[in-house]
Short mmCIF file of N, CA, C and O in Angstrom, two decimals:
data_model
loop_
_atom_site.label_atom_id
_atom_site.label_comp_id
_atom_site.label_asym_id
_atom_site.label_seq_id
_atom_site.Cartn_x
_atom_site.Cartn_y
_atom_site.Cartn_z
N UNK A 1 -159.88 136.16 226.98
CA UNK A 1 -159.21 136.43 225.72
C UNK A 1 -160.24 136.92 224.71
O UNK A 1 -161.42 136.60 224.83
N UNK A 2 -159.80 137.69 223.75
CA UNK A 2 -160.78 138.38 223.00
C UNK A 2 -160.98 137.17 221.68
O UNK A 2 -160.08 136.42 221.31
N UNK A 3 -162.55 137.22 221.02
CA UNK A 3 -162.28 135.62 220.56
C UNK A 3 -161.83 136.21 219.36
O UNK A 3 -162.38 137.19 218.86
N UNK A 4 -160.78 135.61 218.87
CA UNK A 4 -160.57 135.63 217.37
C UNK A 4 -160.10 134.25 216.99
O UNK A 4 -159.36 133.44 217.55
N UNK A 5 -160.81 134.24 215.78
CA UNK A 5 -160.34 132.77 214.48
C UNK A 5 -159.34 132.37 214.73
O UNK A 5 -158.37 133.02 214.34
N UNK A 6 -159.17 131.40 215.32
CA UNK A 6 -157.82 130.20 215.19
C UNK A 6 -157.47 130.08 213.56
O UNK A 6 -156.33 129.76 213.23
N UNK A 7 -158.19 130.27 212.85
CA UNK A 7 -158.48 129.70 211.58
C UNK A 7 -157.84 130.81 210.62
O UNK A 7 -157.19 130.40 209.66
N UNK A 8 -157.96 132.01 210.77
CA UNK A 8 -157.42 133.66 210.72
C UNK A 8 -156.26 134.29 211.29
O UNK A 8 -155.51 135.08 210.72
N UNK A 9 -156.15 133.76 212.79
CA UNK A 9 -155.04 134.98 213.17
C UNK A 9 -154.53 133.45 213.89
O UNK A 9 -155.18 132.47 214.27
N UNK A 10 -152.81 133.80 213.86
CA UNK A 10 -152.05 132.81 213.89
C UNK A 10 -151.92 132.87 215.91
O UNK A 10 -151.67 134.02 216.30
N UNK A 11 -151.99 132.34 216.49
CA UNK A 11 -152.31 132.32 217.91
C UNK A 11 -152.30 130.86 218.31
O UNK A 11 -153.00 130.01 217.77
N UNK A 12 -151.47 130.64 219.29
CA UNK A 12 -151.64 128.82 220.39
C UNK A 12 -151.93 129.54 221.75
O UNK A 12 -151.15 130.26 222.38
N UNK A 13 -153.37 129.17 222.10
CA UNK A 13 -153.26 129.39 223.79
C UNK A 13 -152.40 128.31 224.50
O UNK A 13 -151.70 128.53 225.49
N UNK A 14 -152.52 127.29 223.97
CA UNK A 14 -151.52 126.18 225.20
C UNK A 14 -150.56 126.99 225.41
O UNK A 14 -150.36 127.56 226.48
N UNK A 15 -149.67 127.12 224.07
CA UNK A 15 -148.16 127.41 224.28
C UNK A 15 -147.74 129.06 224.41
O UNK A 15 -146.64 129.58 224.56
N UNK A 16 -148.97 129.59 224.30
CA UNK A 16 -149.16 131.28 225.19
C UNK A 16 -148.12 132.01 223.86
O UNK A 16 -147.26 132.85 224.14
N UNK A 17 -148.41 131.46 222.24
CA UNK A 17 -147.40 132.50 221.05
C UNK A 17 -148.37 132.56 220.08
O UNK A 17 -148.95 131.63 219.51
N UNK A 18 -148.48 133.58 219.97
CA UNK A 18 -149.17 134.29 218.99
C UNK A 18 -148.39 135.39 217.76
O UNK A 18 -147.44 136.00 218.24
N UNK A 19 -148.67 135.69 216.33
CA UNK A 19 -148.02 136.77 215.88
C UNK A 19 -148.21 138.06 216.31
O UNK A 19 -149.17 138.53 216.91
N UNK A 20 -146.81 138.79 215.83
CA UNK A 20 -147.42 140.16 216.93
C UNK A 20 -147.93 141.01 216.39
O UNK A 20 -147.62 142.12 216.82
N UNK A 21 -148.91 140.98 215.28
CA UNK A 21 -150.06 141.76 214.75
C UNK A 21 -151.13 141.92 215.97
O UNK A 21 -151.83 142.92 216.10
N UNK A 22 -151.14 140.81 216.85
CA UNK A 22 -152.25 140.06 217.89
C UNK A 22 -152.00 141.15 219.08
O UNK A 22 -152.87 141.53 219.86
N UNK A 23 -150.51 141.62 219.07
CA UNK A 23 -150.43 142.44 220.61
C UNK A 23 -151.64 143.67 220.81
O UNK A 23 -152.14 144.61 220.20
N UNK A 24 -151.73 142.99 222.04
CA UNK A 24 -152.79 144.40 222.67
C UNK A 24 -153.95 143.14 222.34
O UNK A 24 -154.53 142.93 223.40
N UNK A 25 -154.40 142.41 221.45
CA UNK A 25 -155.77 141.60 221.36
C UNK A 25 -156.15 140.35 222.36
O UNK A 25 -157.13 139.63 222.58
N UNK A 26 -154.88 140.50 222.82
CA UNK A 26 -155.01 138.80 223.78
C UNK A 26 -155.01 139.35 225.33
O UNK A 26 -154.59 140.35 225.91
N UNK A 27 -155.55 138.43 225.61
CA UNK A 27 -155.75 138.63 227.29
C UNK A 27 -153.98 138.18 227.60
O UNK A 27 -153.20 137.57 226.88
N UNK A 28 -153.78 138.80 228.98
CA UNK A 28 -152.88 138.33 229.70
C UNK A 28 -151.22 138.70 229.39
O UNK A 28 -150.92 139.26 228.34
N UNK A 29 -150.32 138.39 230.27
CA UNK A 29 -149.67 139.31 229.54
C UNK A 29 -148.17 138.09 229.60
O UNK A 29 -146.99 138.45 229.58
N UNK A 30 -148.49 137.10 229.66
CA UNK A 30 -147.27 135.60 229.29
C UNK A 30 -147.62 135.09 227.94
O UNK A 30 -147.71 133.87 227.80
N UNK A 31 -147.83 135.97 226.83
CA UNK A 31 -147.83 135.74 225.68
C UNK A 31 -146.41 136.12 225.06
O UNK A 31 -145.83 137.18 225.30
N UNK A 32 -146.01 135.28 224.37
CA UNK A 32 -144.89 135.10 223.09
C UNK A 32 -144.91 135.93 221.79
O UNK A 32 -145.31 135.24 220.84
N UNK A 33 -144.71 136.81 221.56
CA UNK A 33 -144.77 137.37 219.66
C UNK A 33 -143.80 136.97 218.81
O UNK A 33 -142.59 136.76 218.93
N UNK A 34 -144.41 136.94 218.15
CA UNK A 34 -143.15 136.26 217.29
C UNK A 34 -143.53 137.11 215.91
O UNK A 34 -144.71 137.43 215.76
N UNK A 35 -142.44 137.55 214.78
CA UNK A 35 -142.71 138.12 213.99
C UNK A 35 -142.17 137.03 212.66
O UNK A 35 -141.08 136.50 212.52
N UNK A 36 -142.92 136.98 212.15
CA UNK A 36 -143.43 136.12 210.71
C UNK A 36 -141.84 136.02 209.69
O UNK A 36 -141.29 137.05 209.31
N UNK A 37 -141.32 134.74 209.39
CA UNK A 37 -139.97 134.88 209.07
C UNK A 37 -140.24 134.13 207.59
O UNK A 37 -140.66 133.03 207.25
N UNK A 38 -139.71 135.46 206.81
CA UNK A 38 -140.51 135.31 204.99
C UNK A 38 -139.75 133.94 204.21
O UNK A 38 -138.52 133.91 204.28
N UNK A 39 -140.41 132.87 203.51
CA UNK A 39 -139.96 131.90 203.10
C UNK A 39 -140.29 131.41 201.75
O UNK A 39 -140.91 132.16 201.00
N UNK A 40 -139.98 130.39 201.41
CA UNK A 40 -141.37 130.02 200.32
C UNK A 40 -140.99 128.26 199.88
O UNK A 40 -139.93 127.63 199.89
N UNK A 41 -142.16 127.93 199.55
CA UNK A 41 -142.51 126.04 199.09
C UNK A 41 -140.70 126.50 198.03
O UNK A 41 -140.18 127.47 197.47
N UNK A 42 -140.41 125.14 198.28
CA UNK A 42 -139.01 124.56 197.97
C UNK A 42 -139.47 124.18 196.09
O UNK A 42 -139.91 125.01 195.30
N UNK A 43 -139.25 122.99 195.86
CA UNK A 43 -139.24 122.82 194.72
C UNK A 43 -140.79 121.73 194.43
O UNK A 43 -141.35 121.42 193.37
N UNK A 44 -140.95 121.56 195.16
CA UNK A 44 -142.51 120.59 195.63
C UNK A 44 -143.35 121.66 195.80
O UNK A 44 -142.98 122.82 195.92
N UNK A 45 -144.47 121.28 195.81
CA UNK A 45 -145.62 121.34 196.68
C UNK A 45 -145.84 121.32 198.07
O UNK A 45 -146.24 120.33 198.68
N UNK A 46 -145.60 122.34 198.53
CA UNK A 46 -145.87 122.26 200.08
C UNK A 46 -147.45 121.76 200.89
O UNK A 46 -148.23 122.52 200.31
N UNK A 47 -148.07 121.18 201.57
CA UNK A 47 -149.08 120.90 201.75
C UNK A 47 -149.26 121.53 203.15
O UNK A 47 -148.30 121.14 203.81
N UNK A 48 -150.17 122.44 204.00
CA UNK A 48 -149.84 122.74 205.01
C UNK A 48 -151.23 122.22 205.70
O UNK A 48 -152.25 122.31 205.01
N UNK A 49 -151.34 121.61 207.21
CA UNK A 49 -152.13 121.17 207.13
C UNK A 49 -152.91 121.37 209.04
O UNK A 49 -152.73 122.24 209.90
N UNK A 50 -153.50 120.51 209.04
CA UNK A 50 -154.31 121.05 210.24
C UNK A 50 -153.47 121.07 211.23
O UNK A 50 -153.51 122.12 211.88
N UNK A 51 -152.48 120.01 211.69
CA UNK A 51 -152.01 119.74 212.59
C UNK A 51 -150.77 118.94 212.42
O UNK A 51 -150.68 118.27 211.39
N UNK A 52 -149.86 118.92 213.24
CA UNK A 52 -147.99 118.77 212.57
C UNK A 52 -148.15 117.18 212.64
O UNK A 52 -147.75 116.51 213.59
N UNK A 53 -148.78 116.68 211.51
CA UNK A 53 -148.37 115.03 211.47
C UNK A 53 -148.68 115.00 209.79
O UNK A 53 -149.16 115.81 208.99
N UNK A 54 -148.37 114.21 209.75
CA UNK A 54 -148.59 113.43 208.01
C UNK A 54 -149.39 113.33 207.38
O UNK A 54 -149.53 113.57 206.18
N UNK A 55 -150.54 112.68 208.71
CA UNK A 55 -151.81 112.06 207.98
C UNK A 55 -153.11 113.08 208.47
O UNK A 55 -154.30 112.75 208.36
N UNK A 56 -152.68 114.23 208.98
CA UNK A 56 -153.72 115.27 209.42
C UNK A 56 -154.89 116.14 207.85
O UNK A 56 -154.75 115.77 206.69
N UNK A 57 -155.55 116.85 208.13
CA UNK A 57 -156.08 117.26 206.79
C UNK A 57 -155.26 118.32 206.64
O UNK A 57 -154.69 118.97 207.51
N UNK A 58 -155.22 118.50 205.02
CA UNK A 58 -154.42 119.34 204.48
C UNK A 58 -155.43 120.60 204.60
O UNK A 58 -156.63 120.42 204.39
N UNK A 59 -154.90 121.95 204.95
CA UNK A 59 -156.01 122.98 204.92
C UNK A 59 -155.81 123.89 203.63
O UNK A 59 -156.82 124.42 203.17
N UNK A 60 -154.34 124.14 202.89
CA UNK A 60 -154.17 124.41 201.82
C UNK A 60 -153.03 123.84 201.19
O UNK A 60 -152.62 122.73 201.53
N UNK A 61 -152.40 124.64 200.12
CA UNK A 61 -150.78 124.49 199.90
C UNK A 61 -150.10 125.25 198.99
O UNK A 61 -150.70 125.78 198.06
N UNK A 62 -149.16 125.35 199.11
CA UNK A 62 -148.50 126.24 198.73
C UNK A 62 -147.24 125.75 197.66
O UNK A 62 -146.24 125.26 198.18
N UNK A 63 -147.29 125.88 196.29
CA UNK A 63 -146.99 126.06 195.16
C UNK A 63 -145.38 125.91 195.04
O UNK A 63 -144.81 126.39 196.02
N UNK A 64 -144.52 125.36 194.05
CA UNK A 64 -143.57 125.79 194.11
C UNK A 64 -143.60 127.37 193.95
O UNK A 64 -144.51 127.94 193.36
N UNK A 65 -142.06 128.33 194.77
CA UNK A 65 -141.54 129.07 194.63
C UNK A 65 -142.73 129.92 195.65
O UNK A 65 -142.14 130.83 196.23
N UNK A 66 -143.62 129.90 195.87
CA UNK A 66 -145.07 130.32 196.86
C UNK A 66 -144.18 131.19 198.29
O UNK A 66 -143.19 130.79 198.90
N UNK A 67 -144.76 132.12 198.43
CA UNK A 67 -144.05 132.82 199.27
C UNK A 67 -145.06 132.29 200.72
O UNK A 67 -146.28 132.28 200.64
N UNK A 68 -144.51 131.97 201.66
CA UNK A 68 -145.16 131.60 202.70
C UNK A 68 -143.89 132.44 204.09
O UNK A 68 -142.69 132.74 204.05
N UNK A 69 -144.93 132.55 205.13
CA UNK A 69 -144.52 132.94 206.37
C UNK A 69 -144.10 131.93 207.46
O UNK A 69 -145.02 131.25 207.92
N UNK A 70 -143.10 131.76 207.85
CA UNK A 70 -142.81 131.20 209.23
C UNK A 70 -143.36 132.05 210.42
O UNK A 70 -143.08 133.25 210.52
N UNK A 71 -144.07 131.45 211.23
CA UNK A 71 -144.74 132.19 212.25
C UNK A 71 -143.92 131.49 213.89
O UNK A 71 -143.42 132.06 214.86
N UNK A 72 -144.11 130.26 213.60
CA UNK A 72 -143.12 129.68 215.02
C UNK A 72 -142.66 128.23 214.85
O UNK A 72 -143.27 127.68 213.94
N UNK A 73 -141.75 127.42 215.46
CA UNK A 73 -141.54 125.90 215.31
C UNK A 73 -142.45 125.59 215.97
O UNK A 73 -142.84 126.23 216.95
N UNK A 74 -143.18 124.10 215.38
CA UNK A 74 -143.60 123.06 216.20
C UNK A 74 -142.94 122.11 216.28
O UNK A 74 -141.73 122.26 216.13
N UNK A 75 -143.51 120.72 216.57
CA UNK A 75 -142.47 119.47 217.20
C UNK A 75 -141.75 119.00 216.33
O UNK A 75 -142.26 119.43 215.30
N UNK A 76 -140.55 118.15 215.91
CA UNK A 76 -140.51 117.02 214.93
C UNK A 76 -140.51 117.79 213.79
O UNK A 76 -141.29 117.45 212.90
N UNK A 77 -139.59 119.05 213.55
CA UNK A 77 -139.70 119.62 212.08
C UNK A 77 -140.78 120.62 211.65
O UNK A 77 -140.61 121.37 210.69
N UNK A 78 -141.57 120.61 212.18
CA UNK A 78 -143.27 121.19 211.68
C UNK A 78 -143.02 122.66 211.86
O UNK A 78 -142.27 122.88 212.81
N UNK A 79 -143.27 123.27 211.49
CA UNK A 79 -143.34 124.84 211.70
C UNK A 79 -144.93 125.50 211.25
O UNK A 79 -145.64 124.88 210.46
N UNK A 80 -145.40 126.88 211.91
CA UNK A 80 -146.93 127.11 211.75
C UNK A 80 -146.86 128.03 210.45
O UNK A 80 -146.15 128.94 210.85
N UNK A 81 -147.06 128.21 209.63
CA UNK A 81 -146.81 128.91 208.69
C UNK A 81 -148.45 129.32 208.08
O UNK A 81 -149.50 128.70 208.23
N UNK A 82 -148.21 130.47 207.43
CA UNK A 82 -148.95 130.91 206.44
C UNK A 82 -148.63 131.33 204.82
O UNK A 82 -147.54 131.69 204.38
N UNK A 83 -149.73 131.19 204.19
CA UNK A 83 -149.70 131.23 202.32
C UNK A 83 -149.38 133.10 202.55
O UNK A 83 -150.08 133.84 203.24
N UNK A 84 -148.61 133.34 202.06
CA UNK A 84 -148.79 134.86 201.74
C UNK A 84 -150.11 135.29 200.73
O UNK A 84 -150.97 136.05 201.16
N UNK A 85 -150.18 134.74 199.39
CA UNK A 85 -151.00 135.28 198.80
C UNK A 85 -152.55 135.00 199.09
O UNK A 85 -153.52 135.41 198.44
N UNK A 86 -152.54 134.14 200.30
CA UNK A 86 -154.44 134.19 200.68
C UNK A 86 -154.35 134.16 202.04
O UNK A 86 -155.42 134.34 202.62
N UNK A 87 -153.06 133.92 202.96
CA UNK A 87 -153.20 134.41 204.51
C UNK A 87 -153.65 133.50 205.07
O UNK A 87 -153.94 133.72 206.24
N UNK A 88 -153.98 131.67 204.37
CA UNK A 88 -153.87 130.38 205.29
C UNK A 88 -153.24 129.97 205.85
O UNK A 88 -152.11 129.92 205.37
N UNK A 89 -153.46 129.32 207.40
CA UNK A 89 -153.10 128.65 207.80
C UNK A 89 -152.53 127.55 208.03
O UNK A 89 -153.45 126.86 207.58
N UNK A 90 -151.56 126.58 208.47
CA UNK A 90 -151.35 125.75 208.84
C UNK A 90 -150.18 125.05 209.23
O UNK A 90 -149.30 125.84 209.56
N UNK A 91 -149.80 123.72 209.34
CA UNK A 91 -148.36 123.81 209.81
C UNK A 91 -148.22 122.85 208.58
O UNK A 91 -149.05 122.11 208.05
N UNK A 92 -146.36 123.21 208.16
CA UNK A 92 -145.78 122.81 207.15
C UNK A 92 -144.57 121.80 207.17
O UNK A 92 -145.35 121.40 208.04
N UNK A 93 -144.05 121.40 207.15
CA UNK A 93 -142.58 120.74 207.04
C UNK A 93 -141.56 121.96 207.06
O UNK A 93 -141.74 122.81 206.18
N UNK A 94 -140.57 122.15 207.90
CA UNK A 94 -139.71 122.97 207.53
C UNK A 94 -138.58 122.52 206.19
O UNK A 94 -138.26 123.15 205.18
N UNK A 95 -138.31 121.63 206.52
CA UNK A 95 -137.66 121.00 205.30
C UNK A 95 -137.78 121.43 203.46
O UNK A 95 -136.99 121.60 202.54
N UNK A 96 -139.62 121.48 203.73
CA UNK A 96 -139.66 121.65 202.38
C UNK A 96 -140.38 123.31 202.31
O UNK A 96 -141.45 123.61 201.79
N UNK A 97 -139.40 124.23 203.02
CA UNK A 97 -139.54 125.55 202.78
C UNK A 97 -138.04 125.29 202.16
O UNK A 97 -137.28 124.34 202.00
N UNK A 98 -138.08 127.07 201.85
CA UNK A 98 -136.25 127.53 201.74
C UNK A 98 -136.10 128.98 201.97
O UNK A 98 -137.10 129.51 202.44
N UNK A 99 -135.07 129.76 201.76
CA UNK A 99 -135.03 131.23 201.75
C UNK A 99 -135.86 131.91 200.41
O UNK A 99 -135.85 131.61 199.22
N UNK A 100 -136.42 132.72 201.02
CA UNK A 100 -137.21 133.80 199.60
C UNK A 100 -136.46 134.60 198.95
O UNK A 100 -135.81 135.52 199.45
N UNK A 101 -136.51 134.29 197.73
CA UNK A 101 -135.86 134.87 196.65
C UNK A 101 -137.06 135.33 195.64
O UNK A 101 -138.06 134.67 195.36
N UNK A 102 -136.69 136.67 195.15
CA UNK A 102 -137.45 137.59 194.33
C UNK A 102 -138.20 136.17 193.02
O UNK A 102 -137.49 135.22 192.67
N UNK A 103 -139.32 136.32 192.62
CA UNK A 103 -140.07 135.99 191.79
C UNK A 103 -139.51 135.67 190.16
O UNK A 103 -139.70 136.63 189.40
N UNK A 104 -139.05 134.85 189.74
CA UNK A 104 -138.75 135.59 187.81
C UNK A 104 -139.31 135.41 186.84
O UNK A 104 -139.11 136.00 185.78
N UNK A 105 -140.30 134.38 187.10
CA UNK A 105 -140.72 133.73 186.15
C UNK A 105 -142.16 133.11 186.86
O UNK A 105 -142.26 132.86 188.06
N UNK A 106 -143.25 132.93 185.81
CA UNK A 106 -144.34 132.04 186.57
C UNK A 106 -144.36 131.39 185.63
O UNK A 106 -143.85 131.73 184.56
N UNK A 107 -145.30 129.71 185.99
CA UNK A 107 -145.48 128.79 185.19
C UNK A 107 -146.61 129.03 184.44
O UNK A 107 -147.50 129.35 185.22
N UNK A 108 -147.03 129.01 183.21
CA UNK A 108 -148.35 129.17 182.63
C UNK A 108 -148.95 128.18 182.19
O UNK A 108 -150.13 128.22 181.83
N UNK A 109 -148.02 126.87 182.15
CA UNK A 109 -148.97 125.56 181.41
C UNK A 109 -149.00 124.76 182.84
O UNK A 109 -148.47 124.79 183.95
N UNK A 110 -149.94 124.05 182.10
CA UNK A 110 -150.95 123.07 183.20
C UNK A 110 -149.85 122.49 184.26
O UNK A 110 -149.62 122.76 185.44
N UNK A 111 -149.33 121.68 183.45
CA UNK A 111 -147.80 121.04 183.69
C UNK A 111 -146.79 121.08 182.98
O UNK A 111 -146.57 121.13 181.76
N UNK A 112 -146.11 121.04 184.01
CA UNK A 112 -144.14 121.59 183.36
C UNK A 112 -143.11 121.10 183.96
O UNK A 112 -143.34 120.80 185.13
N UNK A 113 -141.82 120.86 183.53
CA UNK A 113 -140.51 120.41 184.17
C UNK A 113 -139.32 120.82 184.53
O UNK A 113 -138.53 120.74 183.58
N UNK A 114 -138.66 121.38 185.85
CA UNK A 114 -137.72 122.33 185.75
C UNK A 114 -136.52 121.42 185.36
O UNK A 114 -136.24 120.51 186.15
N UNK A 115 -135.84 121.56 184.33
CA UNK A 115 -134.52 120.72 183.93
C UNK A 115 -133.27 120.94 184.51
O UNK A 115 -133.37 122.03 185.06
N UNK A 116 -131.97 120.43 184.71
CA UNK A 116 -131.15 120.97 185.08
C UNK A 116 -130.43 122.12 184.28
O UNK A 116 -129.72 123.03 184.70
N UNK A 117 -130.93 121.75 182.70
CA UNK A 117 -130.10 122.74 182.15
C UNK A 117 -131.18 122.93 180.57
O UNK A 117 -132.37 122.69 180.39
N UNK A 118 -129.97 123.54 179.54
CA UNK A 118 -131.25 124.21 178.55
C UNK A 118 -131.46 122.97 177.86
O UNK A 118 -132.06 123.18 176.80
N UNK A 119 -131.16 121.62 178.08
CA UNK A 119 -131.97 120.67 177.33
C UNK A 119 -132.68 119.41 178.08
O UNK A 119 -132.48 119.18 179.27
N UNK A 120 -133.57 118.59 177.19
CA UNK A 120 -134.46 117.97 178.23
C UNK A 120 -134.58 116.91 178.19
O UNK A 120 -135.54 116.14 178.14
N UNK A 121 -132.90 116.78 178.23
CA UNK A 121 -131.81 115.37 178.06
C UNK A 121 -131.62 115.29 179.41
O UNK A 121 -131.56 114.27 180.10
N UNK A 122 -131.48 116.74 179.85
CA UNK A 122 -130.86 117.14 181.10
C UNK A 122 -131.45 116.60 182.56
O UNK A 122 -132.62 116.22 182.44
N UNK A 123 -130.93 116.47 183.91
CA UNK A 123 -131.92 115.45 184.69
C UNK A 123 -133.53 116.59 184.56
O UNK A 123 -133.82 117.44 183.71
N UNK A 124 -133.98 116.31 185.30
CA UNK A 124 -135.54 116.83 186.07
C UNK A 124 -135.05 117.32 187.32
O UNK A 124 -134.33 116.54 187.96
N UNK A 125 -135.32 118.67 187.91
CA UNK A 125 -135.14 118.99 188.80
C UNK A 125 -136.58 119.13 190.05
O UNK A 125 -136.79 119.05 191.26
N UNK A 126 -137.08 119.32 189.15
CA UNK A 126 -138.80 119.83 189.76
C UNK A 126 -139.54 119.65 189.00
O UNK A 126 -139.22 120.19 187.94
N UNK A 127 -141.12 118.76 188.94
CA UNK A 127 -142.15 119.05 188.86
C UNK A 127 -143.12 120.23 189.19
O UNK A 127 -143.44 120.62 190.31
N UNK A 128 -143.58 120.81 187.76
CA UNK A 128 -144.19 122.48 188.13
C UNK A 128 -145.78 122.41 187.85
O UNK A 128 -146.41 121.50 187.30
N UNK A 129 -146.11 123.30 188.25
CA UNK A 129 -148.09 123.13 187.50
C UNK A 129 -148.18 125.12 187.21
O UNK A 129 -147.33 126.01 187.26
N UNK A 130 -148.74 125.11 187.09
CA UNK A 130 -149.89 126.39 186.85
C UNK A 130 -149.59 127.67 188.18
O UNK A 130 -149.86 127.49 189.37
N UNK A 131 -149.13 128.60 187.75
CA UNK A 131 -149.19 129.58 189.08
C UNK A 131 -147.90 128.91 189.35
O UNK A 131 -147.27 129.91 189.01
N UNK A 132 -147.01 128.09 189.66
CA UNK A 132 -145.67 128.10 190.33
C UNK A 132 -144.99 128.89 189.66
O UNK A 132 -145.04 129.19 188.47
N UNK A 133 -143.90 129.42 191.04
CA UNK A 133 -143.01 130.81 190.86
C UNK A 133 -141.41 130.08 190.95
O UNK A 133 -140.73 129.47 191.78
N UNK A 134 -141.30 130.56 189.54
CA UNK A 134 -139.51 130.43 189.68
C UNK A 134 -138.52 131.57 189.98
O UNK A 134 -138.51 132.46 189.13
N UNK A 135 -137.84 131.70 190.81
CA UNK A 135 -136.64 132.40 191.47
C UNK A 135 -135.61 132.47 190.16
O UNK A 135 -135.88 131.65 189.28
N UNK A 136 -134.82 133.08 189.98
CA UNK A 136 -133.84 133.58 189.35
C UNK A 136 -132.19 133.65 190.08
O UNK A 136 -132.20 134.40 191.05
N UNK A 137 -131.33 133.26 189.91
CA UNK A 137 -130.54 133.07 190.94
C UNK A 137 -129.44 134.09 189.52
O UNK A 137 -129.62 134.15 188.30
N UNK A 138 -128.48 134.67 190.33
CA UNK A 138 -127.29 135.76 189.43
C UNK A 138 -126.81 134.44 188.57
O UNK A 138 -126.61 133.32 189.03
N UNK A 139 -126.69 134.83 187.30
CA UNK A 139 -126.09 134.10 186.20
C UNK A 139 -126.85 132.92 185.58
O UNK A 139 -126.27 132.09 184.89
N UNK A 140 -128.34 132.87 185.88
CA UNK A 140 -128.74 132.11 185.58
C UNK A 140 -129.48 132.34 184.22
O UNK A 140 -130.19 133.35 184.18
N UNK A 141 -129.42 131.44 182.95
CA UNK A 141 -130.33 131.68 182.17
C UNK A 141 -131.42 131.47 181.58
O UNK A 141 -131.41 130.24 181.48
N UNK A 142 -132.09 131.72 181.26
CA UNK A 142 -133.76 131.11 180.45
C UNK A 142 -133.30 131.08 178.96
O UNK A 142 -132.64 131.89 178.31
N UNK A 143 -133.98 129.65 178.57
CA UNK A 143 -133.92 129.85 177.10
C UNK A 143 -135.41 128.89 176.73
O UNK A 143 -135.79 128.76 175.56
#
């Protein structure tokens, strides 16, 4: 096999699936492609991390509203995913992805609170920080 970064290019020799940017780079020809299925961190903080358990190291994470890639399932929920905007690695919770929806808004203060509605009587929907991306859904308003 030609060596490339585990750490860089999304590839499992056990389980013979790699993304198919990789075709033509891998030895052998019982390899899997899989093409990258566009997502992004839910209303949390996604943490993605070395390996599909809980207590593994976190290698980055990904932001509310954070556009991230599905690359393949792992066991027990876990999926291998990557950060779109820096191209890390690791595996995530599928749970706390969702469907990608266009960008509308970014957060600019340190910390922030998404409310249910325009007052902040209203419940708490999400905890936000710095750099998180809010989606815009039809009929929705900012005030």
């Amino acid at each position: 096999m030609t060596e490339l970064d585990s750490r860089q290019h999304a590839f499992d020799e056990n389980l013979r699936v790699a993304e198919d940017s990789l075709r033509g780079q891998l030895s052998g020809t019982d390899w899997t492609f899989v093409v990258p299925r566009p997502m992004q961190a839910g209303r949390t903080r996604v943490s993605l991390t070395s390996e599909p358990e809980s207590g593994a190291a976190q290698m980055t994470e990904a932001l509310p509203g954070e556009s991230v890639d599905v690359l393949w399932n792992g066991p027990d929920g876990w999926v291998r995913a990557r950060t779109v905007h820096d191209g890390y690695l690791g595996w995530a919770r599928l749970g706390e992805l969702t469907a990608r929806v266009p960008a509308g808004l970014t957060v600019t203060a340190l910390r922030a609170h998404a409310f249910a509605g325009p007052k902040v009587s209203q419940a708490i929907r999400a905890e936000l920080s710095l750099g998180s991306l809010l989606g815009r859904a039809e009929g929705d308003v900012v005030e």
